Amino acid sequence: MLPKLIINKKKFKHNLDHILNVAHKQGLTIMVVTKVFSADQNLVDIINLSSADYIADSRIENLKSMKTDKEKVLLRIPSISEAQDVITYSDISLNSELKTIEYLNNVAIENNIIHKVILMLDLGDLREGIFYIDELLKTVKEVIKLSNIVLAGIGTNLTCYGGVIPSATIYDKLLNIKEEIVNNFGISLQIISGGNSSSLDMLLNRKLPKGINNLRIGEAIVLGRETAYGDYLDNMYNDVFTLEAEIVELKLKPSIPIGEIGMNAFGKTPKFDDLGEILRGIISIGKQDVDHNEIIPFDTIKILGSSSDHIILNMNDTINHYEIGDTVLFKLSYSSLLSLNTSKYISKHYV
Ligand SMILES: *Cc1c(COP(=O)(O)O)cnc(C)c1O
């Protein structure tokens, strides 16, 4: 069935093992993040057989459905309304609200379970995390009193909303805060979680300060790139996932529409370049499945646009020869991978 995602398990395993190796050599543990491929069990099985220290997802539904013996980490700040599932289906959750942690404690008591939390600190990226040190110390003080919650560590998330790039200065701040907690409360903190794929440049160049002992990595493993600068990484595949779509129409037609131009199907007024008559292809995949700006053709094809169920291509200058029924291959970005993995119209094929 087309369109389909082609998933190369060997390449996934290669990327996974490479990151785990580099991290373990420097004494860091890794939470392998499965959200970008909706915790596909075929890939979770590969993680299960690897030396991954933890498995992590932002959705409790994904943690619930996956089969694994690894410690499970919930990445998105838990909702009070899902507290029962958080306690049942995750071993560790990332948190920033005392009220929620107290709630988790109550549910953990009812279930006779010990749940671990990592307190998230906002070091400037302005997504999740406690921003002010006063609030942090107050939260720690209360959390360590809770009978069924263990404060497993602290963490931060960077380059997600504000685009803030990890640096030695930012990490020194995190490590100073760790010292302050340890000294104030006489406790030890097992996990100091420094971030996501945007910390890989520092990891690979051995620039992460000692004391940062954990990273949460998703994108780098599936796309072979770090995310602070968007650079592709050496010795990593960037085509673990490819998209294959079928050509359903292929005709020579003009490059500008004929007639008065009003709105398109999405209420926008489109603009066109006049390239004369060109060979135009239509593939059977559309906005419902993926944003056409987020897929990259392997062949010299230009993507002209899309509607709900069609993507329109300029196939005038292709290297390969195509006919109706042939397929076109695309490389993917993070957001196209996310949307294709959650579209029910896309089938999956493993090689
Ligand atoms: C998604 C996510 C990650 C993983 O990010 P990648 O860029 O895919 O490596 C790490 N931490 C949190 C809190 C996340 O939500």
Tab-separated table of C-alpha atoms and ligand atoms in Angstrom:
chain	number	residue	atom	x	y	z
A	1	MET	CA	0.000	0.000	0.000
A	2	LEU	CA	1.261	3.451	-0.930
A	3	PRO	CA	2.174	5.987	0.275
A	4	LYS	CA	4.471	4.297	2.733
A	5	LEU	CA	7.252	4.972	5.156
A	6	ILE	CA	10.246	2.748	4.549
A	7	ILE	CA	11.984	2.078	7.835
A	8	ASN	CA	15.513	0.728	7.763
A	9	LYS	CA	16.012	-1.184	11.013
A	10	LYS	CA	19.738	-1.787	10.421
A	11	LYS	CA	20.398	1.926	10.007
A	12	PHE	CA	18.310	2.719	13.077
A	13	LYS	CA	20.305	0.202	15.121
A	14	HIS	CA	23.566	1.629	13.792
A	15	ASN	CA	22.651	5.196	14.780
A	16	LEU	CA	21.331	4.066	18.162
A	17	ASP	CA	24.431	2.027	19.012
A	18	HIS	CA	26.717	4.843	17.905
A	19	ILE	CA	25.098	7.425	20.186
A	20	LEU	CA	24.970	4.974	23.102
A	21	ASN	CA	28.663	4.147	22.623
A	22	VAL	CA	29.809	7.744	22.533
A	23	ALA	CA	27.714	8.609	25.600
A	24	HIS	CA	28.653	5.572	27.667
A	25	LYS	CA	32.360	6.151	27.009
A	26	GLN	CA	31.973	9.551	28.662
A	27	GLY	CA	29.959	8.153	31.558
A	28	LEU	CA	26.580	9.520	30.432
A	29	THR	CA	23.346	7.562	30.416
A	30	ILE	CA	20.848	7.969	27.553
A	31	MET	CA	17.073	8.118	27.522
A	32	VAL	CA	16.167	6.951	24.013
A	33	VAL	CA	13.179	9.025	22.861
A	34	THR	CA	10.508	7.238	20.806
A	35	LYS	CA	7.910	9.983	20.239
A	36	VAL	CA	8.956	10.865	16.686
A	37	PHE	CA	8.031	7.343	15.527
A	38	SER	CA	5.036	6.936	17.888
A	39	ALA	CA	6.919	4.258	19.836
A	40	ASP	CA	6.691	1.807	16.910
A	41	GLN	CA	7.195	-1.597	18.540
A	42	ASN	CA	9.555	-2.809	15.783
A	43	LEU	CA	11.967	-0.036	16.758
A	44	VAL	CA	11.246	-0.371	20.489
A	45	ASP	CA	12.343	-4.032	20.110
A	46	ILE	CA	15.697	-2.826	18.757
A	47	ILE	CA	16.033	-0.425	21.701
A	48	ASN	CA	15.162	-3.282	24.076
A	49	LEU	CA	18.141	-5.273	22.774
A	50	SER	CA	20.520	-2.281	22.933
A	51	SER	CA	22.454	-0.853	25.861
A	52	ALA	CA	19.926	2.027	26.194
A	53	ASP	CA	19.622	3.076	29.827
A	54	TYR	CA	16.018	4.306	29.650
A	55	ILE	CA	13.224	4.560	27.088
A	56	ALA	CA	11.295	7.841	26.941
A	57	ASP	CA	8.246	9.313	25.280
A	58	SER	CA	6.211	12.494	25.622
A	59	ARG	CA	2.856	10.669	25.424
A	60	ILE	CA	1.657	8.380	28.183
A	61	GLU	CA	-0.363	6.468	25.525
A	62	ASN	CA	2.921	5.494	23.825
A	63	LEU	CA	4.481	4.364	27.104
A	64	LYS	CA	1.332	2.376	27.812
A	65	SER	CA	1.345	0.518	24.493
A	66	MET	CA	5.056	-0.275	24.229
A	67	LYS	CA	6.503	-3.592	25.370
A	68	THR	CA	9.808	-3.094	27.140
A	69	ASP	CA	11.766	-3.955	30.268
A	70	LYS	CA	13.717	-0.674	30.181
A	71	GLU	CA	12.876	2.016	32.721
A	72	LYS	CA	10.154	4.193	31.158
A	73	VAL	CA	10.333	7.981	31.282
A	74	LEU	CA	7.467	10.377	30.624
A	75	LEU	CA	8.919	13.510	29.004
A	76	ARG	CA	5.929	15.830	28.811
A	77	ILE	CA	4.976	17.483	32.075
A	78	PRO	CA	2.174	15.207	33.391
A	79	SER	CA	-1.436	16.363	33.503
A	80	ILE	CA	-3.223	15.887	36.814
A	81	SER	CA	-6.006	14.208	34.828
A	82	GLU	CA	-3.636	11.449	33.684
A	83	ALA	CA	-1.971	10.874	37.082
A	84	GLN	CA	-3.191	7.288	37.357
A	85	ASP	CA	-1.702	6.362	33.966
A	86	VAL	CA	1.534	8.191	34.776
A	87	ILE	CA	1.950	6.087	37.907
A	88	THR	CA	0.965	2.867	36.147
A	89	TYR	CA	2.875	3.226	32.877
A	90	SER	CA	5.977	5.282	33.662
A	91	ASP	CA	8.753	4.779	36.199
A	92	ILE	CA	10.069	8.322	36.023
A	93	SER	CA	8.371	11.561	34.986
A	94	LEU	CA	9.754	15.033	34.283
A	95	ASN	CA	7.938	17.588	36.431
A	96	SER	CA	7.783	21.303	37.174
A	97	GLU	CA	4.654	21.726	39.338
A	98	LEU	CA	4.521	20.811	43.029
A	99	LYS	CA	0.740	20.415	42.937
A	100	THR	CA	1.039	17.760	40.225
A	101	ILE	CA	3.812	15.920	42.078
A	102	GLU	CA	1.670	15.851	45.234
A	103	TYR	CA	-1.122	14.415	43.147
A	104	LEU	CA	1.209	11.758	41.720
A	105	ASN	CA	2.244	10.927	45.283
A	106	ASN	CA	-1.373	10.348	46.322
A	107	VAL	CA	-1.995	8.026	43.395
A	108	ALA	CA	1.329	6.268	44.046
A	109	ILE	CA	0.267	5.666	47.674
A	110	GLU	CA	-3.075	4.230	46.555
A	111	ASN	CA	-1.243	1.904	44.175
A	112	ASN	CA	1.565	1.084	46.573
A	113	ILE	CA	4.151	2.187	43.993
A	114	ILE	CA	7.283	4.327	44.316
A	115	HIS	CA	7.495	6.855	41.479
A	116	LYS	CA	10.616	8.819	40.529
A	117	VAL	CA	10.569	12.424	39.396
A	118	ILE	CA	13.103	14.651	37.715
A	119	LEU	CA	12.561	18.341	38.427
A	120	MET	CA	12.859	20.419	35.283
A	121	LEU	CA	14.633	23.782	35.427
A	122	ASP	CA	14.055	26.472	32.840
A	123	LEU	CA	17.495	27.875	32.059
A	124	GLY	CA	16.215	30.357	29.516
A	125	ASP	CA	14.599	28.455	26.642
A	126	LEU	CA	11.193	29.285	28.141
A	127	ARG	CA	9.388	26.035	27.555
A	128	GLU	CA	8.903	23.870	30.654
A	129	GLY	CA	10.706	24.134	33.960
A	130	ILE	CA	11.001	26.058	37.225
A	131	PHE	CA	12.616	29.407	36.497
A	132	TYR	CA	13.338	30.949	39.911
A	133	ILE	CA	15.696	29.369	42.423
A	134	ASP	CA	13.395	30.235	45.373
A	135	GLU	CA	10.579	28.237	43.867
A	136	LEU	CA	12.958	25.390	43.089
A	137	LEU	CA	14.259	25.111	46.663
A	138	LYS	CA	10.729	25.337	48.032
A	139	THR	CA	9.622	22.560	45.663
A	140	VAL	CA	12.556	20.305	46.568
A	141	LYS	CA	11.820	20.844	50.262
A	142	GLU	CA	8.241	19.602	49.797
A	143	VAL	CA	8.982	16.820	47.286
A	144	ILE	CA	11.495	15.069	49.531
A	145	LYS	CA	8.826	14.834	52.239
A	146	LEU	CA	6.495	12.820	49.981
A	147	SER	CA	6.353	9.171	50.945
A	148	ASN	CA	6.005	7.579	47.501
A	149	ILE	CA	8.002	10.010	45.365
A	150	VAL	CA	11.759	9.804	44.910
A	151	LEU	CA	13.551	12.884	43.658
A	152	ALA	CA	15.770	11.156	41.093
A	153	GLY	CA	17.398	14.272	39.705
A	154	ILE	CA	17.131	17.569	37.898
A	155	GLY	CA	17.093	18.375	34.216
A	156	THR	CA	16.716	21.053	31.628
A	157	ASN	CA	15.430	21.331	28.114
A	158	LEU	CA	17.039	23.652	25.561
A	159	THR	CA	16.619	24.601	21.880
A	160	CYS	CA	12.955	23.622	21.930
A	161	TYR	CA	10.965	26.830	22.128
A	162	GLY	CA	13.425	29.701	22.508
A	163	GLY	CA	16.135	28.164	20.352
A	164	VAL	CA	18.699	28.569	23.150
A	165	ILE	CA	21.890	26.624	22.348
A	166	PRO	CA	23.499	24.551	25.141
A	167	SER	CA	26.753	26.029	26.452
A	168	ALA	CA	29.278	25.555	29.236
A	169	THR	CA	27.823	28.637	30.960
A	170	ILE	CA	24.298	27.217	30.974
A	171	TYR	CA	25.507	23.839	32.228
A	172	ASP	CA	27.606	25.447	34.969
A	173	LYS	CA	24.408	27.083	36.136
A	174	LEU	CA	22.657	23.698	36.240
A	175	LEU	CA	25.566	22.140	38.156
A	176	ASN	CA	25.670	25.034	40.633
A	177	ILE	CA	21.977	24.569	41.296
A	178	LYS	CA	22.617	20.862	41.841
A	179	GLU	CA	25.294	21.712	44.436
A	180	GLU	CA	22.909	24.109	46.142
A	181	ILE	CA	20.238	21.406	46.442
A	182	VAL	CA	22.700	18.781	47.642
A	183	ASN	CA	24.172	21.140	50.268
A	184	ASN	CA	20.831	22.542	51.422
A	185	PHE	CA	19.038	19.248	51.849
A	186	GLY	CA	21.825	16.720	52.311
A	187	ILE	CA	20.438	14.524	49.549
A	188	SER	CA	22.107	13.028	46.496
A	189	LEU	CA	20.789	13.558	42.976
A	190	GLN	CA	21.285	10.588	40.709
A	191	ILE	CA	20.360	12.085	37.337
A	192	ILE	CA	21.522	15.425	35.947
A	193	SER	CA	19.782	15.476	32.575
A	194	GLY	CA	21.334	18.051	30.267
A	195	GLY	CA	18.977	18.064	27.309
A	196	ASN	CA	18.138	16.620	23.905
A	197	SER	CA	19.725	16.237	20.463
A	198	SER	CA	20.871	19.855	20.608
A	199	SER	CA	23.513	18.789	23.159
A	200	LEU	CA	25.108	16.291	20.769
A	201	ASP	CA	27.612	18.736	19.360
A	202	MET	CA	28.956	19.223	22.891
A	203	LEU	CA	28.818	15.484	23.602
A	204	LEU	CA	30.662	14.493	20.412
A	205	ASN	CA	33.331	17.161	20.949
A	206	ARG	CA	33.704	16.165	24.604
A	207	LYS	CA	32.660	19.624	25.746
A	208	LEU	CA	29.916	18.598	28.195
A	209	PRO	CA	31.005	19.560	31.722
A	210	LYS	CA	31.600	16.666	34.131
A	211	GLY	CA	28.478	16.261	36.222
A	212	ILE	CA	26.019	16.331	33.323
A	213	ASN	CA	25.379	12.603	33.308
A	214	ASN	CA	22.304	12.083	31.143
A	215	LEU	CA	20.814	13.165	27.797
A	216	ARG	CA	17.416	12.454	26.221
A	217	ILE	CA	17.954	11.704	22.522
A	218	GLY	CA	15.385	11.170	19.754
A	219	GLU	CA	15.959	13.170	16.585
A	220	ALA	CA	19.687	12.452	16.251
A	221	ILE	CA	19.022	8.715	16.205
A	222	VAL	CA	16.351	8.840	13.492
A	223	LEU	CA	17.654	11.730	11.376
A	224	GLY	CA	21.400	11.506	11.984
A	225	ARG	CA	21.706	15.179	12.905
A	226	GLU	CA	22.244	17.335	15.935
A	227	THR	CA	19.755	20.117	16.452
A	228	ALA	CA	21.711	23.109	17.778
A	229	TYR	CA	23.068	23.929	14.306
A	230	GLY	CA	21.218	21.310	12.222
A	231	ASP	CA	24.439	19.611	11.129
A	232	TYR	CA	24.482	16.033	9.872
A	233	LEU	CA	26.669	13.830	12.062
A	234	ASP	CA	29.632	11.716	10.953
A	235	ASN	CA	29.113	7.961	11.008
A	236	MET	CA	25.310	8.342	11.231
A	237	TYR	CA	22.620	7.603	8.637
A	238	ASN	CA	20.138	10.358	7.786
A	239	ASP	CA	17.814	8.049	5.862
A	240	VAL	CA	16.563	5.641	8.513
A	241	PHE	CA	13.083	6.693	7.308
A	242	THR	CA	12.180	7.464	3.687
A	243	LEU	CA	8.809	8.271	2.190
A	244	GLU	CA	7.652	6.534	-0.990
A	245	ALA	CA	4.642	7.971	-2.834
A	246	GLU	CA	2.964	6.960	-6.093
A	247	ILE	CA	2.529	9.089	-9.197
A	248	VAL	CA	-1.166	9.192	-10.150
A	249	GLU	CA	-0.974	11.843	-12.869
A	250	LEU	CA	1.892	12.953	-15.128
A	251	LYS	CA	1.217	15.526	-17.840
A	252	LEU	CA	2.725	18.430	-19.746
A	253	LYS	CA	0.819	21.533	-18.653
A	254	PRO	CA	1.441	25.283	-18.273
A	255	SER	CA	3.172	26.528	-15.125
A	256	ILE	CA	0.657	29.288	-14.389
A	257	PRO	CA	-3.071	28.786	-13.892
A	258	ILE	CA	-5.412	30.125	-16.575
A	259	GLY	CA	-8.122	32.552	-15.519
A	260	GLU	CA	-8.636	35.111	-12.761
A	261	ILE	CA	-6.821	34.033	-9.542
A	262	GLY	CA	-8.940	33.892	-6.377
A	263	MET	CA	-8.390	31.806	-3.278
A	264	ASN	CA	-7.066	28.226	-3.256
A	265	ALA	CA	-8.574	25.386	-1.203
A	266	PHE	CA	-7.005	26.836	1.953
A	267	GLY	CA	-8.201	30.407	1.652
A	268	LYS	CA	-4.867	31.798	0.417
A	269	THR	CA	-4.149	33.601	-2.845
A	270	PRO	CA	-1.383	31.649	-4.601
A	271	LYS	CA	1.482	33.096	-6.706
A	272	PHE	CA	3.175	31.407	-9.655
A	273	ASP	CA	6.375	31.667	-11.735
A	274	ASP	CA	5.949	31.338	-15.504
A	275	LEU	CA	8.295	28.569	-16.636
A	276	GLY	CA	6.299	27.823	-19.795
A	277	GLU	CA	5.002	24.299	-20.268
A	278	ILE	CA	6.406	21.771	-17.761
A	279	LEU	CA	5.999	18.088	-16.912
A	280	ARG	CA	3.772	18.074	-13.838
A	281	GLY	CA	3.363	15.052	-11.571
A	282	ILE	CA	0.769	14.424	-8.888
A	283	ILE	CA	1.433	12.002	-6.030
A	284	SER	CA	-1.308	10.544	-3.834
A	285	ILE	CA	-0.386	12.123	-0.519
A	286	GLY	CA	-1.401	15.555	0.758
A	287	LYS	CA	-1.628	18.109	3.532
A	288	GLN	CA	-3.622	15.646	5.648
A	289	ASP	CA	-0.505	13.501	5.878
A	290	VAL	CA	2.413	15.901	5.612
A	291	ASP	CA	3.477	19.504	5.003
A	292	HIS	CA	4.961	19.499	1.481
A	293	ASN	CA	7.677	21.943	2.610
A	294	GLU	CA	9.004	19.301	4.995
A	295	ILE	CA	9.839	16.513	2.516
A	296	ILE	CA	12.967	16.481	0.344
A	297	PRO	CA	12.957	14.631	-3.010
A	298	PHE	CA	15.984	12.426	-3.749
A	299	ASP	CA	15.623	13.159	-7.473
A	300	THR	CA	15.838	16.691	-8.959
A	301	ILE	CA	12.139	17.330	-8.485
A	302	LYS	CA	10.631	20.623	-7.349
A	303	ILE	CA	7.626	20.506	-5.064
A	304	LEU	CA	5.125	23.071	-6.360
A	305	GLY	CA	2.467	22.782	-3.687
A	306	SER	CA	-0.230	20.608	-2.240
A	307	SER	CA	-3.887	20.278	-1.343
A	308	SER	CA	-5.490	17.905	1.184
A	309	ASP	CA	-4.811	14.730	-0.771
A	310	HIS	CA	-2.378	15.667	-3.550
A	311	ILE	CA	1.169	16.998	-3.815
A	312	ILE	CA	2.043	18.626	-7.141
A	313	LEU	CA	5.565	18.234	-8.516
A	314	ASN	CA	7.619	19.854	-11.258
A	315	MET	CA	9.184	16.757	-12.861
A	316	ASN	CA	10.648	18.523	-15.877
A	317	ASP	CA	14.315	18.013	-15.021
A	318	THR	CA	14.406	14.631	-13.284
A	319	ILE	CA	17.412	12.318	-13.479
A	320	ASN	CA	15.252	9.177	-13.603
A	321	HIS	CA	12.457	8.526	-16.100
A	322	TYR	CA	8.991	8.188	-14.535
A	323	GLU	CA	5.651	6.803	-15.667
A	324	ILE	CA	2.217	6.536	-14.075
A	325	GLY	CA	2.355	4.047	-11.208
A	326	ASP	CA	6.046	4.702	-10.555
A	327	THR	CA	7.032	6.030	-7.171
A	328	VAL	CA	9.022	9.008	-5.930
A	329	LEU	CA	11.264	8.891	-2.834
A	330	PHE	CA	11.720	11.615	-0.228
A	331	LYS	CA	13.988	12.306	2.704
A	332	LEU	CA	12.240	13.588	5.811
A	333	SER	CA	12.552	16.282	8.452
A	334	TYR	CA	11.566	16.055	12.112
A	335	SER	CA	8.099	17.478	11.605
A	336	SER	CA	7.320	15.413	8.491
A	337	LEU	CA	8.441	12.293	10.341
A	338	LEU	CA	6.113	13.169	13.228
A	339	SER	CA	3.082	13.789	11.034
A	340	LEU	CA	3.663	10.777	8.741
A	341	ASN	CA	4.049	8.492	11.743
A	342	THR	CA	0.707	9.612	13.104
A	343	SER	CA	-1.245	9.615	9.808
A	344	LYS	CA	-3.465	6.551	9.525
A	345	TYR	CA	-3.217	6.777	5.726
A	346	ILE	CA	0.498	5.969	5.649
A	347	SER	CA	1.597	2.338	5.756
A	348	LYS	CA	4.914	1.179	7.178
A	349	HIS	CA	7.388	-1.094	5.527
A	350	TYR	CA	10.457	-2.452	7.325
A	351	VAL	CA	13.698	-3.402	5.635
B	1	LIG	C1	11.249	15.366	22.629
B	1	LIG	C2	12.030	15.595	23.845
B	1	LIG	C3	13.378	15.234	23.889
B	1	LIG	C4	14.098	14.646	22.698
B	1	LIG	O1	14.403	15.647	21.768
B	1	LIG	P1	15.177	15.321	20.404
B	1	LIG	O2	15.473	16.650	19.838
B	1	LIG	O3	14.257	14.507	19.562
B	1	LIG	O4	16.410	14.572	20.759
B	1	LIG	C5	14.063	15.448	25.071
B	1	LIG	N1	13.457	15.991	26.158
B	1	LIG	C6	12.158	16.359	26.145
B	1	LIG	C7	11.557	16.948	27.372
B	1	LIG	C8	11.409	16.164	24.991
B	1	LIG	O5	10.110	16.522	24.989
